[in-house]
Short mmCIF file of C-alpha atoms in Angstrom, two decimals:
data_model
loop_
_atom_site.label_atom_id
_atom_site.label_comp_id
_atom_site.label_asym_id
_atom_site.label_seq_id
_atom_site.Cartn_x
_atom_site.Cartn_y
_atom_site.Cartn_z
CA MET A 123 -101.33 228.28 49.23
CA GLU A 124 -97.65 228.56 50.15
CA ASN A 125 -95.02 228.54 47.45
CA PRO A 126 -93.01 225.31 47.20
CA ILE A 127 -89.70 225.22 49.02
CA LEU A 128 -88.32 222.66 46.53
CA HIS A 129 -89.26 221.75 42.98
CA THR A 130 -87.63 219.50 40.40
CA GLU A 131 -88.38 219.47 36.70
CA ASN A 132 -87.61 216.46 34.48
CA LEU A 133 -84.88 215.44 36.90
CA THR A 134 -82.77 212.40 36.00
CA ILE A 135 -80.52 210.95 38.70
CA GLY A 136 -77.84 208.29 38.56
CA TYR A 137 -74.13 207.63 38.26
CA GLY A 138 -71.96 208.26 35.24
CA ARG A 139 -74.23 207.63 32.29
CA ARG A 140 -76.48 205.17 34.13
CA ALA A 141 -79.83 206.67 35.05
CA VAL A 142 -81.50 205.30 38.18
CA GLN A 143 -84.66 207.42 37.92
CA SER A 144 -85.68 209.86 35.21
CA SER A 145 -88.26 212.58 34.47
CA LEU A 146 -88.84 213.31 38.16
CA CYS A 147 -91.14 216.27 38.77
CA LEU A 148 -91.25 216.65 42.54
CA THR A 149 -92.62 219.38 44.79
CA ALA A 150 -92.19 219.91 48.52
CA TYR A 151 -93.73 222.59 50.71
CA PRO A 152 -92.85 224.00 54.14
CA ARG A 153 -93.98 221.71 56.99
CA ASP A 154 -94.06 218.66 54.70
CA LEU A 155 -92.87 215.34 56.09
CA ILE A 156 -92.05 213.33 52.97
CA CYS A 157 -91.02 209.68 53.08
CA LEU A 158 -89.05 208.16 50.21
CA THR A 159 -89.67 204.45 50.07
CA GLY A 160 -89.26 201.64 47.59
CA THR A 161 -87.31 198.49 46.92
CA ASN A 162 -83.52 198.44 47.16
CA GLY A 163 -81.60 200.02 44.31
CA THR A 164 -84.42 202.24 43.06
CA GLY A 165 -82.67 205.51 43.87
CA LYS A 166 -83.72 206.75 47.31
CA SER A 167 -80.23 207.62 48.59
CA THR A 168 -79.20 208.82 45.13
CA LEU A 169 -82.06 211.33 45.12
CA LEU A 170 -81.15 212.63 48.56
CA ARG A 171 -77.52 213.09 47.57
CA THR A 172 -78.56 214.83 44.37
CA LEU A 173 -80.93 217.19 46.17
CA ALA A 174 -78.19 218.01 48.67
CA GLY A 175 -75.78 218.84 45.85
CA LEU A 176 -73.37 216.03 46.70
CA GLN A 177 -73.67 214.67 43.17
CA ARG A 178 -74.81 216.21 39.93
CA PRO A 179 -78.10 215.32 38.27
CA LEU A 180 -77.73 213.69 34.87
CA SER A 181 -80.31 216.13 33.51
CA GLY A 182 -83.18 218.34 34.61
CA THR A 183 -83.34 221.06 37.22
CA ILE A 184 -83.67 221.49 40.97
CA ALA A 185 -84.98 224.77 42.35
CA ILE A 186 -84.92 225.90 45.98
CA LYS A 187 -87.26 228.79 46.79
CA GLY A 188 -87.50 229.30 43.03
CA GLU A 189 -83.72 229.60 42.55
CA PRO A 190 -81.81 226.96 40.52
CA LEU A 191 -79.63 224.84 42.79
CA HIS A 192 -76.67 224.93 40.40
CA GLY A 193 -76.48 228.71 40.85
CA ILE A 194 -76.14 228.50 44.64
CA ASN A 195 -72.61 228.23 46.06
CA LYS A 196 -71.66 225.62 48.66
CA LYS A 197 -71.71 228.04 51.59
CA GLU A 198 -75.24 229.15 50.81
CA ARG A 199 -76.38 225.57 50.15
CA ALA A 200 -75.33 224.73 53.70
CA LYS A 201 -77.89 227.26 54.86
CA LEU A 202 -80.63 225.64 52.76
CA PHE A 203 -80.03 221.90 53.27
CA SER A 204 -78.91 219.85 56.24
CA LEU A 205 -78.19 216.17 55.72
CA VAL A 206 -78.36 213.25 58.17
CA LEU A 207 -76.73 210.12 56.74
CA THR A 208 -77.45 206.50 57.61
CA GLU A 209 -74.03 205.46 58.92
CA ARG A 210 -73.94 204.27 62.53
CA ILE A 211 -72.92 207.16 64.76
CA ASP A 212 -69.63 206.45 66.58
CA ILE A 213 -68.16 209.58 68.13
CA ASP A 214 -65.42 209.74 70.79
CA ASN A 215 -64.33 212.65 72.98
CA LEU A 216 -67.23 214.88 72.02
CA THR A 217 -70.08 216.10 74.19
CA VAL A 218 -73.65 216.18 72.93
CA HIS A 219 -73.44 219.98 72.98
CA ASP A 220 -70.30 219.96 70.85
CA LEU A 221 -71.86 217.56 68.35
CA VAL A 222 -74.93 219.75 67.94
CA ALA A 223 -72.73 222.86 67.77
CA TYR A 224 -71.20 221.57 64.52
CA GLY A 225 -74.51 222.49 62.93
CA ARG A 226 -73.59 226.15 63.35
CA PHE A 227 -70.53 225.80 61.09
CA PRO A 228 -72.13 227.55 58.05
CA TYR A 229 -72.54 230.63 60.23
CA THR A 230 -69.38 230.57 62.37
CA GLY A 231 -66.79 229.64 59.73
CA TRP A 232 -63.44 228.02 60.45
CA GLY A 233 -62.96 229.93 63.69
CA GLY A 234 -65.87 228.10 65.19
CA GLY A 235 -66.57 230.71 67.87
CA LEU A 236 -70.13 230.49 69.16
CA SER A 237 -72.07 233.65 69.92
CA CYS A 238 -74.83 233.93 72.52
CA GLU A 239 -77.32 233.59 69.66
CA ASP A 240 -75.60 230.40 68.47
CA GLU A 241 -75.85 228.95 71.99
CA LYS A 242 -79.57 229.79 72.12
CA ILE A 243 -80.11 228.00 68.80
CA ILE A 244 -78.19 224.95 70.09
CA ASP A 245 -80.23 224.89 73.30
CA THR A 246 -83.47 225.18 71.32
CA ALA A 247 -82.42 222.29 69.06
CA LEU A 248 -81.62 220.12 72.08
CA ALA A 249 -84.97 220.99 73.64
CA HIS A 250 -86.79 220.06 70.42
CA VAL A 251 -85.37 216.52 70.60
CA ASN A 252 -85.65 216.24 74.41
CA LEU A 253 -81.90 216.05 75.03
CA THR A 254 -81.34 219.12 77.20
CA HIS A 255 -80.55 216.88 80.17
CA LYS A 256 -77.82 215.14 78.10
CA LYS A 257 -76.18 218.36 76.93
CA HIS A 258 -72.88 217.79 78.74
CA CYS A 259 -72.76 214.01 78.37
CA MET A 260 -70.16 212.41 76.12
CA ALA A 261 -71.71 211.41 72.80
CA ASN A 262 -70.26 207.89 73.03
CA GLU A 263 -71.97 207.33 76.39
CA ILE A 264 -75.57 207.84 75.30
CA SER A 265 -77.88 205.29 73.65
CA ASP A 266 -78.23 204.79 69.90
CA GLY A 267 -81.66 206.41 69.97
CA GLU A 268 -80.26 209.43 71.81
CA LYS A 269 -77.37 209.64 69.34
CA GLN A 270 -79.84 209.72 66.46
CA ARG A 271 -81.79 212.49 68.17
CA ALA A 272 -78.53 214.38 68.76
CA VAL A 273 -77.68 214.22 65.05
CA ILE A 274 -81.18 215.47 64.22
CA ALA A 275 -80.59 218.30 66.73
CA LYS A 276 -77.38 219.11 64.84
CA ALA A 277 -79.44 219.40 61.64
CA LEU A 278 -81.91 221.65 63.45
CA ALA A 279 -79.07 223.83 64.74
CA GLN A 280 -77.93 224.25 61.14
CA ASP A 281 -81.26 226.06 60.78
CA THR A 282 -82.02 225.09 57.19
CA PRO A 283 -85.52 225.11 55.68
CA ILE A 284 -84.97 221.56 54.33
CA VAL A 285 -83.67 218.59 56.30
CA LEU A 286 -82.69 215.45 54.37
CA LEU A 287 -82.36 212.16 56.24
CA ASP A 288 -81.11 208.86 54.83
CA GLU A 289 -82.65 205.95 56.78
CA PRO A 290 -82.82 207.83 60.11
CA THR A 291 -84.28 204.79 61.91
CA ALA A 292 -81.57 202.34 60.79
CA HIS A 293 -79.77 200.56 63.67
CA LEU A 294 -82.60 201.40 66.10
CA ASP A 295 -85.01 199.11 67.94
CA LEU A 296 -88.78 199.39 67.43
CA PRO A 297 -89.54 201.88 70.26
CA ASN A 298 -86.77 204.19 69.07
CA ARG A 299 -87.86 203.87 65.43
CA ILE A 300 -91.35 204.96 66.40
CA GLU A 301 -90.01 207.77 68.58
CA ILE A 302 -87.83 209.15 65.77
CA MET A 303 -90.68 209.11 63.25
CA LEU A 304 -93.05 210.83 65.68
CA LEU A 305 -90.32 213.34 66.51
CA LEU A 306 -89.91 214.22 62.82
CA ARG A 307 -93.69 214.51 62.51
CA ARG A 308 -93.78 217.02 65.40
CA LEU A 309 -90.76 218.94 64.17
CA SER A 310 -92.21 219.44 60.70
CA VAL A 311 -95.24 221.10 62.28
CA ASN A 312 -93.53 223.02 65.09
CA THR A 313 -90.51 224.34 63.18
CA GLY A 314 -92.05 224.82 59.74
CA LYS A 315 -89.15 222.94 58.16
CA THR A 316 -89.47 220.40 55.36
CA PHE A 317 -88.25 216.90 56.22
CA ILE A 318 -87.47 214.47 53.39
CA LEU A 319 -86.32 211.04 54.50
CA SER A 320 -85.70 207.64 52.98
CA THR A 321 -87.10 204.70 54.89
CA HIS A 322 -88.06 201.04 54.66
CA GLU A 323 -90.49 201.47 57.57
CA LEU A 324 -93.65 201.19 55.48
CA ASP A 325 -96.10 200.97 58.39
CA LEU A 326 -94.60 204.04 60.06
CA ALA A 327 -94.44 205.97 56.78
CA LEU A 328 -98.12 205.28 56.13
CA GLN A 329 -99.02 206.57 59.59
CA THR A 330 -96.81 209.67 59.79
CA ALA A 331 -95.96 211.06 56.33
CA ASP A 332 -97.77 213.94 54.66
CA LYS A 333 -96.60 212.61 51.32
CA ILE A 334 -94.84 209.55 50.02
CA TRP A 335 -92.48 209.45 47.07
CA LEU A 336 -92.76 205.80 46.10
CA PHE A 337 -89.88 204.40 44.04
CA SER A 338 -90.08 201.35 41.84
CA GLY A 339 -88.10 199.94 38.96
CA SER A 340 -90.54 201.54 36.52
CA GLY A 341 -90.58 205.06 37.98
CA MET A 342 -91.96 207.03 40.89
CA GLU A 343 -95.43 207.69 42.25
CA CYS A 344 -96.12 210.67 44.51
CA GLY A 345 -99.09 211.34 46.74
CA ILE A 346 -100.52 211.11 50.22
CA PRO A 347 -100.38 207.60 51.74
CA GLU A 348 -104.12 206.98 51.49
CA ASP A 349 -104.35 207.77 47.76
CA LEU A 350 -101.36 205.56 46.97
CA MET A 351 -102.86 202.71 48.95
CA LEU A 352 -106.30 203.02 47.34
CA SER A 353 -104.77 203.12 43.87
CA GLY A 354 -102.83 199.91 44.50
CA LYS A 355 -99.44 201.58 44.00
CA PHE A 356 -97.93 199.99 47.12
CA GLN A 357 -98.95 196.54 45.97
CA GLN A 358 -97.49 197.23 42.52
CA ALA A 359 -94.19 198.43 44.00
CA PHE A 360 -93.72 195.81 46.72
CA GLY A 361 -96.33 193.10 46.39
CA SER A 362 -96.00 189.57 45.10
CA ASP A 363 -97.82 186.27 45.38
CA LYS A 364 -96.06 185.85 48.75
CA PHE A 365 -97.56 188.93 50.44
CA LEU A 366 -99.98 191.79 49.90
CA PHE A 367 -101.07 195.06 51.45
CA ASP A 368 -104.37 194.95 53.27
CA GLU A 369 -106.65 197.49 51.59
CA GLU A 370 -108.38 198.34 54.87
CA ASP A 371 -105.47 198.96 57.24
CA GLY A 372 -102.43 199.21 54.93
CA HIS A 373 -100.45 196.55 56.77
CA CYS A 374 -98.38 194.02 54.86
CA LYS A 375 -99.78 190.50 55.17
CA VAL A 376 -97.83 187.37 54.33
CA ASN A 377 -99.54 184.78 52.16
CA HIS A 378 -98.31 181.34 53.14
CA ILE A 379 -101.28 179.05 52.62
CA MET A 380 -99.81 175.55 52.74
CA GLY A 381 -102.73 173.13 53.00
CA ASP A 382 -106.29 172.39 52.03
CA LEU A 383 -107.94 173.04 55.41
CA THR A 384 -110.41 175.92 55.35
CA VAL A 385 -112.24 177.18 58.45
CA ASN A 386 -114.69 179.90 59.43
CA VAL A 387 -113.85 182.03 62.49
CA THR A 388 -116.64 183.48 64.64
CA GLY A 389 -117.00 184.91 68.15
CA GLU A 390 -115.66 187.94 70.01
CA ARG A 391 -113.89 190.42 67.78
CA LEU A 392 -110.44 190.67 69.37
CA PRO A 393 -109.89 186.93 70.07
CA SER A 394 -111.20 186.25 66.54
CA VAL A 395 -108.69 188.67 65.04
CA TRP A 396 -105.70 187.07 66.77
CA LEU A 397 -106.97 183.55 66.13
CA SER A 398 -107.27 184.42 62.43
CA ARG A 399 -103.69 185.76 62.44
CA ALA A 400 -102.44 182.52 64.00
CA LEU A 401 -104.35 180.40 61.49
CA ASN A 402 -102.98 182.43 58.57
CA ARG A 403 -99.44 182.14 59.95
CA CYS A 404 -99.84 178.37 60.05
CA GLY A 405 -101.06 178.19 56.46
CA ILE A 406 -104.74 177.56 57.15
CA ASN A 407 -107.35 179.15 54.90
CA ILE A 408 -110.10 181.30 56.41
CA ASP A 409 -113.46 181.60 54.64
CA ALA A 410 -116.80 182.74 56.09
CA GLY A 411 -118.52 180.09 53.97
CA ALA A 412 -116.48 177.16 55.28
CA GLU A 413 -118.34 174.25 56.83
CA THR A 414 -115.88 173.93 59.72
CA THR A 415 -116.12 176.71 62.33
CA ILE A 416 -113.87 177.78 65.19
CA THR A 417 -115.59 179.98 67.77
CA ALA A 418 -113.51 182.45 69.76
CA ALA A 419 -115.86 182.75 72.73
CA SER A 420 -113.33 184.70 74.84
CA PRO A 421 -109.54 185.18 75.10
CA ASP A 422 -109.32 181.89 77.01
CA ARG A 423 -112.10 179.84 75.41
CA PHE A 424 -112.03 178.50 71.85
CA GLU A 425 -114.46 175.89 70.52
CA TYR A 426 -113.62 173.56 67.63
CA ARG A 427 -115.39 170.35 66.59
CA GLY A 428 -117.00 169.81 69.99
CA LYS A 429 -113.82 170.46 71.96
CA THR A 430 -112.95 173.47 74.12
CA PHE A 431 -109.47 174.95 74.31
CA GLY A 432 -108.05 177.50 76.74
CA SER A 433 -105.65 179.30 74.40
CA ILE A 434 -104.97 179.98 70.75
CA GLU A 435 -101.81 177.89 71.01
CA SER A 436 -103.75 174.83 72.19
CA VAL A 437 -106.36 175.00 69.43
CA ILE A 438 -103.68 175.56 66.78
CA ARG A 439 -101.64 172.58 68.01
CA HIS A 440 -104.78 170.41 67.95
CA ILE A 441 -105.58 171.44 64.37
CA LEU A 442 -102.02 170.88 63.10
CA TYR A 443 -101.50 167.50 64.73
CA ASN A 444 -104.99 165.99 64.71
CA THR A 445 -106.54 167.14 61.42
#
């Protein structure tokens, strides 16, 4: 097995004398995609900043490739960690190429001259994020999703074994959020780098992460998504009487039962699934043992108490206003 790229021992993070998380023993390996998730204020961004050396740990140690972080100077740290922050990207008078080229700063110094090798690394980074065709575009003229990919390309051009990202899908719409998470998944495999990112995208984290570091007010749980789900750790960290995590698919389901009506749903699988979702959303209980049955015969045929309806909307409206 490969040696860990990062390891912490009894790490306590926080501000001043206030600890946010303590006794953290964390390990990351090359090619890991690790998602940090948890409720607000539990220390996700604080951990990233501490790992990057932007703030000191309150106690404990951080080792990179077996070497204590505190013994590594800033210039060398910049060759070990790259950091992508959550702030909205707003850059004027800079091409995509120039933005990505800033990632070469640890190697070029203040002069900023780019060698042929530097240009090759920049081009490779742009290719990794599918932005080669935008290389000479102004950074303020591309979409938010493309800007986020450009900043990730900058981190790749910095050529560090560890890439830290604070909410990389913030400010993005759903297609771009999915694209960024899948991109990071591919990059972790294809480049051999370790990606550690904070996120509130629980569904995407469950489907893409190798490991999850799950923060709560009482500490942290680490493991692969499936083990954390089976052990009930997600429900403990996020759940309440208002919602829960489905043990079969991991999705969050809202509990807003509001009345006494209970029905049984039968019929074709897919129409039954979406009918059940609509019933739950409207606060109607579903129980296989209920006396009242709704049959989803097809996507456009629903049978309830001797009546036939052509859509889920029509049967729901009938139940709400005639029951």
